[in-house]
Coordinates of C-alpha atoms in Angstrom, one line a residue:
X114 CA 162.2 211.5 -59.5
X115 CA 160.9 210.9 -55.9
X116 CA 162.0 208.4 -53.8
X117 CA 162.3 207.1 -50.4
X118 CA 165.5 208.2 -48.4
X119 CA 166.8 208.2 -45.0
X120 CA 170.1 209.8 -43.6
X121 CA 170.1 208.0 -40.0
X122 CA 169.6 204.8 -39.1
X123 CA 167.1 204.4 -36.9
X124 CA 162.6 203.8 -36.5
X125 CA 160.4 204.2 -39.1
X126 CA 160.0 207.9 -38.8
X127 CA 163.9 208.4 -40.5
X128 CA 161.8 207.8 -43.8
X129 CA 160.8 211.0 -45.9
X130 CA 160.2 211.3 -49.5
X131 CA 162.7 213.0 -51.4
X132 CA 163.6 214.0 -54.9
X133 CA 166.8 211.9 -56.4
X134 CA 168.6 211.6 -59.6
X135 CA 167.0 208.7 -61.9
X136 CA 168.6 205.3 -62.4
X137 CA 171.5 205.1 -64.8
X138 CA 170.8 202.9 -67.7
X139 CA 173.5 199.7 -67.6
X140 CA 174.1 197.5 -70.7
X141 CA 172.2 194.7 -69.0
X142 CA 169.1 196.7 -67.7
X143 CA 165.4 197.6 -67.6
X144 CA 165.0 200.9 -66.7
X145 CA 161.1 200.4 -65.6
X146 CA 158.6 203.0 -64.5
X147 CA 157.3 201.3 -61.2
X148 CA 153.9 201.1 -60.7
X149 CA 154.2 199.3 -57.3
X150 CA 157.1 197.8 -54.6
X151 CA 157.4 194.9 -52.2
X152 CA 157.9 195.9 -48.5
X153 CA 160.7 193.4 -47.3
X154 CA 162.4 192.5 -43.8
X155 CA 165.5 193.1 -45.2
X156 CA 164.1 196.6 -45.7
X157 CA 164.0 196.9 -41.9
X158 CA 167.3 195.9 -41.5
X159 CA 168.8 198.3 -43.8
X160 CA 167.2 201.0 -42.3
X161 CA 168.2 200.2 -39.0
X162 CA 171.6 199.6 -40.1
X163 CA 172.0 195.6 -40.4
X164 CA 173.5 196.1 -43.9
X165 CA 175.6 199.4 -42.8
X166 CA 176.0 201.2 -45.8
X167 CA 177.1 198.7 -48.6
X168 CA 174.9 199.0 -51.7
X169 CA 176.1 195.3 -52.9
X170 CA 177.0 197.0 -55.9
X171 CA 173.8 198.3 -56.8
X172 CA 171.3 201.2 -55.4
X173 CA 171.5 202.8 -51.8
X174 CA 167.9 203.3 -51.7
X175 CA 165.8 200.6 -50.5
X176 CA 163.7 197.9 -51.8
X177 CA 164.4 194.5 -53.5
X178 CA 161.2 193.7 -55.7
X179 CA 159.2 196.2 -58.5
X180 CA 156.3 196.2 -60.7
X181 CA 156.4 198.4 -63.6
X182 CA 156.8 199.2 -66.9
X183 CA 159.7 199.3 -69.4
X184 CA 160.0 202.8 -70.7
X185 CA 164.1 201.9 -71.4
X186 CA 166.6 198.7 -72.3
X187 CA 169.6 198.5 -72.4
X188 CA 172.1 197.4 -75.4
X189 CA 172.5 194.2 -74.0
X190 CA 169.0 193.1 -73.1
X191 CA 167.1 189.8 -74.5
X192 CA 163.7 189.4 -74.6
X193 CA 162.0 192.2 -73.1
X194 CA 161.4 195.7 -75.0
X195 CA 159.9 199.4 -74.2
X196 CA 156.0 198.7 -72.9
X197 CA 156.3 195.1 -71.4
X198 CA 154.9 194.6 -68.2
X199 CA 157.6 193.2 -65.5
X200 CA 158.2 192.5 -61.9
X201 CA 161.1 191.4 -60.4
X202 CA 164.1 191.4 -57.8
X203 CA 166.3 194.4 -57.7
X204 CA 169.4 195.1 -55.7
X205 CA 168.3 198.5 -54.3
X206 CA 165.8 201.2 -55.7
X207 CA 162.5 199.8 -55.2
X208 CA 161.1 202.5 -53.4
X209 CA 161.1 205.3 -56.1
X210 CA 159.2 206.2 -58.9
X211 CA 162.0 204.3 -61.6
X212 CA 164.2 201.9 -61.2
X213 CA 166.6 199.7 -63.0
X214 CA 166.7 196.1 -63.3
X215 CA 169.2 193.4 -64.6
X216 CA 167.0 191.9 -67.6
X217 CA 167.9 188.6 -66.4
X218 CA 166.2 189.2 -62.9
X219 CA 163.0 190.6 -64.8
X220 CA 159.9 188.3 -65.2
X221 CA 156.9 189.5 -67.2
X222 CA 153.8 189.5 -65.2
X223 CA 151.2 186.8 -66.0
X224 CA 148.4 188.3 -68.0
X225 CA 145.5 190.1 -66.0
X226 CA 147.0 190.2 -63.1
X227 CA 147.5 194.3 -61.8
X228 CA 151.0 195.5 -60.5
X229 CA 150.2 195.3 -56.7
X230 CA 149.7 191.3 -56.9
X231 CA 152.6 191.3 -59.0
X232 CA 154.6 193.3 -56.8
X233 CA 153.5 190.7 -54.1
X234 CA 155.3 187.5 -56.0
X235 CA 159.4 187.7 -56.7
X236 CA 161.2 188.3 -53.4
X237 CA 158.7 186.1 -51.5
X238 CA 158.3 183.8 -53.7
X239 CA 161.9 183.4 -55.4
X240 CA 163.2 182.9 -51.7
X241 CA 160.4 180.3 -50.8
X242 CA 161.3 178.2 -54.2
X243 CA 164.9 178.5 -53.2
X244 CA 164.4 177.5 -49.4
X245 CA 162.1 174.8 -49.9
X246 CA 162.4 173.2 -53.3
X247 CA 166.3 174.1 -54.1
X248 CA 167.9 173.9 -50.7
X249 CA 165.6 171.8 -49.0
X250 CA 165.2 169.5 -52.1
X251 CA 161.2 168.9 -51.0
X252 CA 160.0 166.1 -53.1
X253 CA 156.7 165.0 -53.4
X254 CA 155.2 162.7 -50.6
X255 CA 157.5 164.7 -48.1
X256 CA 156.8 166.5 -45.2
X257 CA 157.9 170.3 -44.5
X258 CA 157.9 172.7 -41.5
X259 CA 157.3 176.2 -42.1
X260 CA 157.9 178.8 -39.5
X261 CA 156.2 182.1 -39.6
X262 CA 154.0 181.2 -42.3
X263 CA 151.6 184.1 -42.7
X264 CA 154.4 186.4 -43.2
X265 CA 155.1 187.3 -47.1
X266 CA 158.0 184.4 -47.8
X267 CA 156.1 181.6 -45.1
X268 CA 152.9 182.1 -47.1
X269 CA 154.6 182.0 -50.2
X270 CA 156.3 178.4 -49.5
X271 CA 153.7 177.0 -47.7
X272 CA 151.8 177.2 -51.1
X273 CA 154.6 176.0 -53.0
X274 CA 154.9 173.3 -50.8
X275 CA 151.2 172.1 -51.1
X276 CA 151.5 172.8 -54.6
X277 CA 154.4 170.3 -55.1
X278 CA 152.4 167.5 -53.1
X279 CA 154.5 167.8 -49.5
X280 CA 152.2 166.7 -46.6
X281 CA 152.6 171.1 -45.0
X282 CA 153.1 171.9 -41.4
X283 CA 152.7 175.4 -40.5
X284 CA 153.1 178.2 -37.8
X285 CA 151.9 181.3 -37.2
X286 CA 149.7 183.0 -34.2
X287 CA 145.9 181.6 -33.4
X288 CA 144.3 184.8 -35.0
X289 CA 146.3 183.8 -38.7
X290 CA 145.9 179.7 -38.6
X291 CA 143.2 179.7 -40.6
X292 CA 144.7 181.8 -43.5
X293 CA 147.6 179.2 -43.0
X294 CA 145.2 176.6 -44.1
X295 CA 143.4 178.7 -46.7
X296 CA 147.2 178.8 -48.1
X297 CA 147.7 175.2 -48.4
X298 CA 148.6 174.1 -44.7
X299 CA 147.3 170.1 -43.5
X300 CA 148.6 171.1 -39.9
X301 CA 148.2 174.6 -38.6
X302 CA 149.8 175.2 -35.2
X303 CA 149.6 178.5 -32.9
X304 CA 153.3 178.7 -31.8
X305 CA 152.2 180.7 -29.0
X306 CA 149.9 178.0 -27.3
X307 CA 151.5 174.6 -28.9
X308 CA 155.2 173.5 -28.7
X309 CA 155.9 173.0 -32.5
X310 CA 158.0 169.7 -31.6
X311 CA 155.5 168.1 -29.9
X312 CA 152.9 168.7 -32.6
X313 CA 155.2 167.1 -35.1
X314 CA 156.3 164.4 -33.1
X315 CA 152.8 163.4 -32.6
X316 CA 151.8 163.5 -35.7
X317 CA 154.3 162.2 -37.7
X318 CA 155.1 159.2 -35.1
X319 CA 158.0 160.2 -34.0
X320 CA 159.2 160.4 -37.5
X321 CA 160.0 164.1 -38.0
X322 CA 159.6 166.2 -41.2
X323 CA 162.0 166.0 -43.8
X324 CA 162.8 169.7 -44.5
X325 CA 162.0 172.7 -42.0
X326 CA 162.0 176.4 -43.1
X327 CA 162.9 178.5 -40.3
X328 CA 163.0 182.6 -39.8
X329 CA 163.1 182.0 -36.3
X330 CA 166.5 181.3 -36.0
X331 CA 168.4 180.4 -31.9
X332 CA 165.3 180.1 -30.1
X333 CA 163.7 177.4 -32.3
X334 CA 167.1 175.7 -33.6
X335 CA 167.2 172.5 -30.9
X336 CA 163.5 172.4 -31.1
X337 CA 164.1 172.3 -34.9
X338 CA 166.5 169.3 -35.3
X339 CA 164.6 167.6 -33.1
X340 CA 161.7 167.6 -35.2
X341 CA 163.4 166.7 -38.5
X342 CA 163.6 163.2 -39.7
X343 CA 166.6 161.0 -40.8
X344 CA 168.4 162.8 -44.0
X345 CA 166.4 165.9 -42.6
X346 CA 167.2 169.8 -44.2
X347 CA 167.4 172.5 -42.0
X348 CA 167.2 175.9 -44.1
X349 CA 167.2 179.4 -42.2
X350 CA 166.6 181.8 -44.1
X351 CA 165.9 184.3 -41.0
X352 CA 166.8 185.7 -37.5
X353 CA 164.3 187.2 -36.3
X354 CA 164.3 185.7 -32.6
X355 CA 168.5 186.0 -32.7
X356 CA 171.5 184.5 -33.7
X357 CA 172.7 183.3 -30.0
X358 CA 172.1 181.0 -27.6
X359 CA 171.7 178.1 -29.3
X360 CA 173.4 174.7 -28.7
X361 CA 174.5 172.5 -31.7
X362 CA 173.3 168.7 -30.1
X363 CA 176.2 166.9 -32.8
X364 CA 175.0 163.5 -31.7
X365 CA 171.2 164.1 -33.8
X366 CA 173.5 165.8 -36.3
X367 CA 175.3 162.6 -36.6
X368 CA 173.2 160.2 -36.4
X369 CA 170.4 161.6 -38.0
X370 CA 172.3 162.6 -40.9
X371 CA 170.7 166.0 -40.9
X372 CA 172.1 168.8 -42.7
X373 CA 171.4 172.8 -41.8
X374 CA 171.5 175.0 -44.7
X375 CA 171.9 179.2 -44.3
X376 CA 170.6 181.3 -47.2
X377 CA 170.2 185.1 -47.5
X378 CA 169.7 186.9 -51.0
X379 CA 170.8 190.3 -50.7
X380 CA 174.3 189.9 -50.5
X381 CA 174.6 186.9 -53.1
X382 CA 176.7 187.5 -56.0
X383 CA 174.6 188.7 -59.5
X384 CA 174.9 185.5 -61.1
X385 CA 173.4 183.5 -58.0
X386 CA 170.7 185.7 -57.9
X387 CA 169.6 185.2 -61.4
X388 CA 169.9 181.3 -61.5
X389 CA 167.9 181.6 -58.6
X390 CA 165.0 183.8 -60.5
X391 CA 165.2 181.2 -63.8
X392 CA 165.0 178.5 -61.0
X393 CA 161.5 180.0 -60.4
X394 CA 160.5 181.1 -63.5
X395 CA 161.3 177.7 -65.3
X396 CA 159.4 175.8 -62.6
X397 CA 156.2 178.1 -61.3
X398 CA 155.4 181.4 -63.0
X399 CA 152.7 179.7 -65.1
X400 CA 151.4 178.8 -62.0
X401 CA 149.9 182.2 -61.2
X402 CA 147.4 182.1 -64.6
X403 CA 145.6 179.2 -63.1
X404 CA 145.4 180.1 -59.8
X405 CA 148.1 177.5 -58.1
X406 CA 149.9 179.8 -56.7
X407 CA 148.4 183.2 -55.1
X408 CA 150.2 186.7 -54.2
X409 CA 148.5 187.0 -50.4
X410 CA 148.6 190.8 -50.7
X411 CA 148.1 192.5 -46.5
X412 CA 147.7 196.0 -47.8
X413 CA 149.3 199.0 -49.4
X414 CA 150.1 202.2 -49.2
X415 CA 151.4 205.1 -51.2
X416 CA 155.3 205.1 -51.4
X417 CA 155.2 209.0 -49.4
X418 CA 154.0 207.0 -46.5
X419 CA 156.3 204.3 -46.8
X420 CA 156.6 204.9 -42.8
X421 CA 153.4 203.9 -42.0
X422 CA 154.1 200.3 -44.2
X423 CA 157.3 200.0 -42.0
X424 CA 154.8 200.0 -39.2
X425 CA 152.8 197.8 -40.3
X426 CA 155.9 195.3 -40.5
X427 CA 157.2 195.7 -37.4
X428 CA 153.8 195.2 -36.0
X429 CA 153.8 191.3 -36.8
X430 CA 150.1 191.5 -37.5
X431 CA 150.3 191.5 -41.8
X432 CA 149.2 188.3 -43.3
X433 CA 151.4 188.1 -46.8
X434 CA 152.8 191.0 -48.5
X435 CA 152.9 194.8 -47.2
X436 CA 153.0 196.9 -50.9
X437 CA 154.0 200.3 -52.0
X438 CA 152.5 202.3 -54.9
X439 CA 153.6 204.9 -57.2

């Protein structure tokens, strides 16, 4: 089968299409023939060698969400068969014409809805439940900060976040605020001309939000307890601006009784990984046939110029999710 391979790390151009063994069946798996593939960040990061060369017990090839169809199951699998639709996270593998996929990872994708939107939905949107619902326990009647919300996880929460009745900040540049508020955002602010604190101070009173999603990570992390509220949640799910340089003010900590939360999902264990998916799936995945909850698809390409989508990425100008078809 082909797939997307690299033998360097390094820039987008290490990326050629290549011809690789197919996916051996497990007792647990879907062996799905994939019709399309998320484009992740973590993707960047494993190609530029932010993972080294640990395949978490899975595939070396990259990409962590499919959409496909089940042409194999394996002896162990509940509740899907040969011909069902599904979508899902994967530990490695997305990026090829099959792949495998713990059953217990696998959702079925909601009826008339094509396999690029459904490639869109479980990394982004898994990650976003688990950030701002699980994590950051966002109740109704609360109020949430969302960093880099146009990107595919920030879109993805803030519309959770609307959807579970949370008063929704929102950042992102001037060109993408309105898509923010298309998306489900009550304040919009351009992080390049507004300091985020400020804007929250003011309008919440001084009172702060009670849970902030951040991708940012050091050069927003003082500006980000300052803005949460008492019994705040800090979750950072990203690094994007760095890891260093920031200083930890322990009186707010204290006082405030804030609490900051790290998550990452590629290296969980198995078993995390698919509480987190039923988490999810219990709670949201009926929300797609009414229209709730969107996949905000940027664009797509064909997976032989998967270099071009990595690109596109690294370019910071996507809006939602950057797909790859097979």
């Amino acid at each position: 089968m082909k797939a997307v391979v690299f033998d360097d790390f390094g820039p987008a151009d290490v990326l050629r299409l290549d011809d690789v063994p197919e996916p051996e069946l497990r007792d647990s798996d879907l062996l799905v023939r994939n019709h399309a593939a998320g484009v992740n960040r973590a993707d960047i990061i494993q190609r530029t060698g932010g993972y080294g060369r640990d395949s978490f017990g899975d595939s070396a090839i990259m990409g962590l969400e499919i959409a496909g169809e089940v042409i194999a199951v394996g002896k162990d699998v509940q509740g899907f068969a040969v011909g069902d639709r599904v979508m899902g996270i994967v530990g490695g593998g997305g990026y090829a014409e099959q792949a495998r996929i713990d059953y217990r990872m696998a959702m079925p994708i909601p009826q008339g809805m094509d396999y690029v939107r459904a490639a869109g939905i479980p990394e982004v949107f898994v990650t976003a439940h688990e950030a701002a619902l699980h994590l950051g326990r966002l109740d109704a009647g609360e109020s949430i900060l969302i960093h880099a919300a146009a990107g595919g996880v920030g879109s993805a929460a803030v519309q959770l976040a609307h959807a579970a009745g949370a008063r929704v900040f929102a950042t992102a540049g001037a060109a993408k605020l309105d898509r923010l508020r298309e998306f489900g955002a009550d304040v919009a602010i351009d992080y390049k001309a507004d300091d985020f604190a400020r804007v929250i101070e003011r309008e919440t009173d001084g009172k702060g939000v009670d849970v902030i999603v951040d991708f940012i990570g050091a050069p927003y992390f003082e500006r980000n307890l300052a803005s949460l509220g008492y019994g705040g949640r800090l979750i950072e799910v990203g690094l994007l601006g760095g890891a260093k340089g920031a200083t930890l003010p322990l009186d707010r900590l204290l006082y405030r009784h804030l609490q900051i939360i790290g998550t990452v999902m590629k290296s969980r264990p198995q078993r995390v990984k698919q509480a987190m998916t039923q988490r999810f799936r219990d709670r949201w995945l009926h929300a797609f046939d009414d229209g709730t909850l969107v996949p905000v698809i940027d664009s797509q390409f064909v997976l032989a110029d998967a270099v071009q989508a990595h690109r596109r990425m690294e370019s910071s100008s996507s809006v939602g999710k950057i797909i790859l078809t097979m």
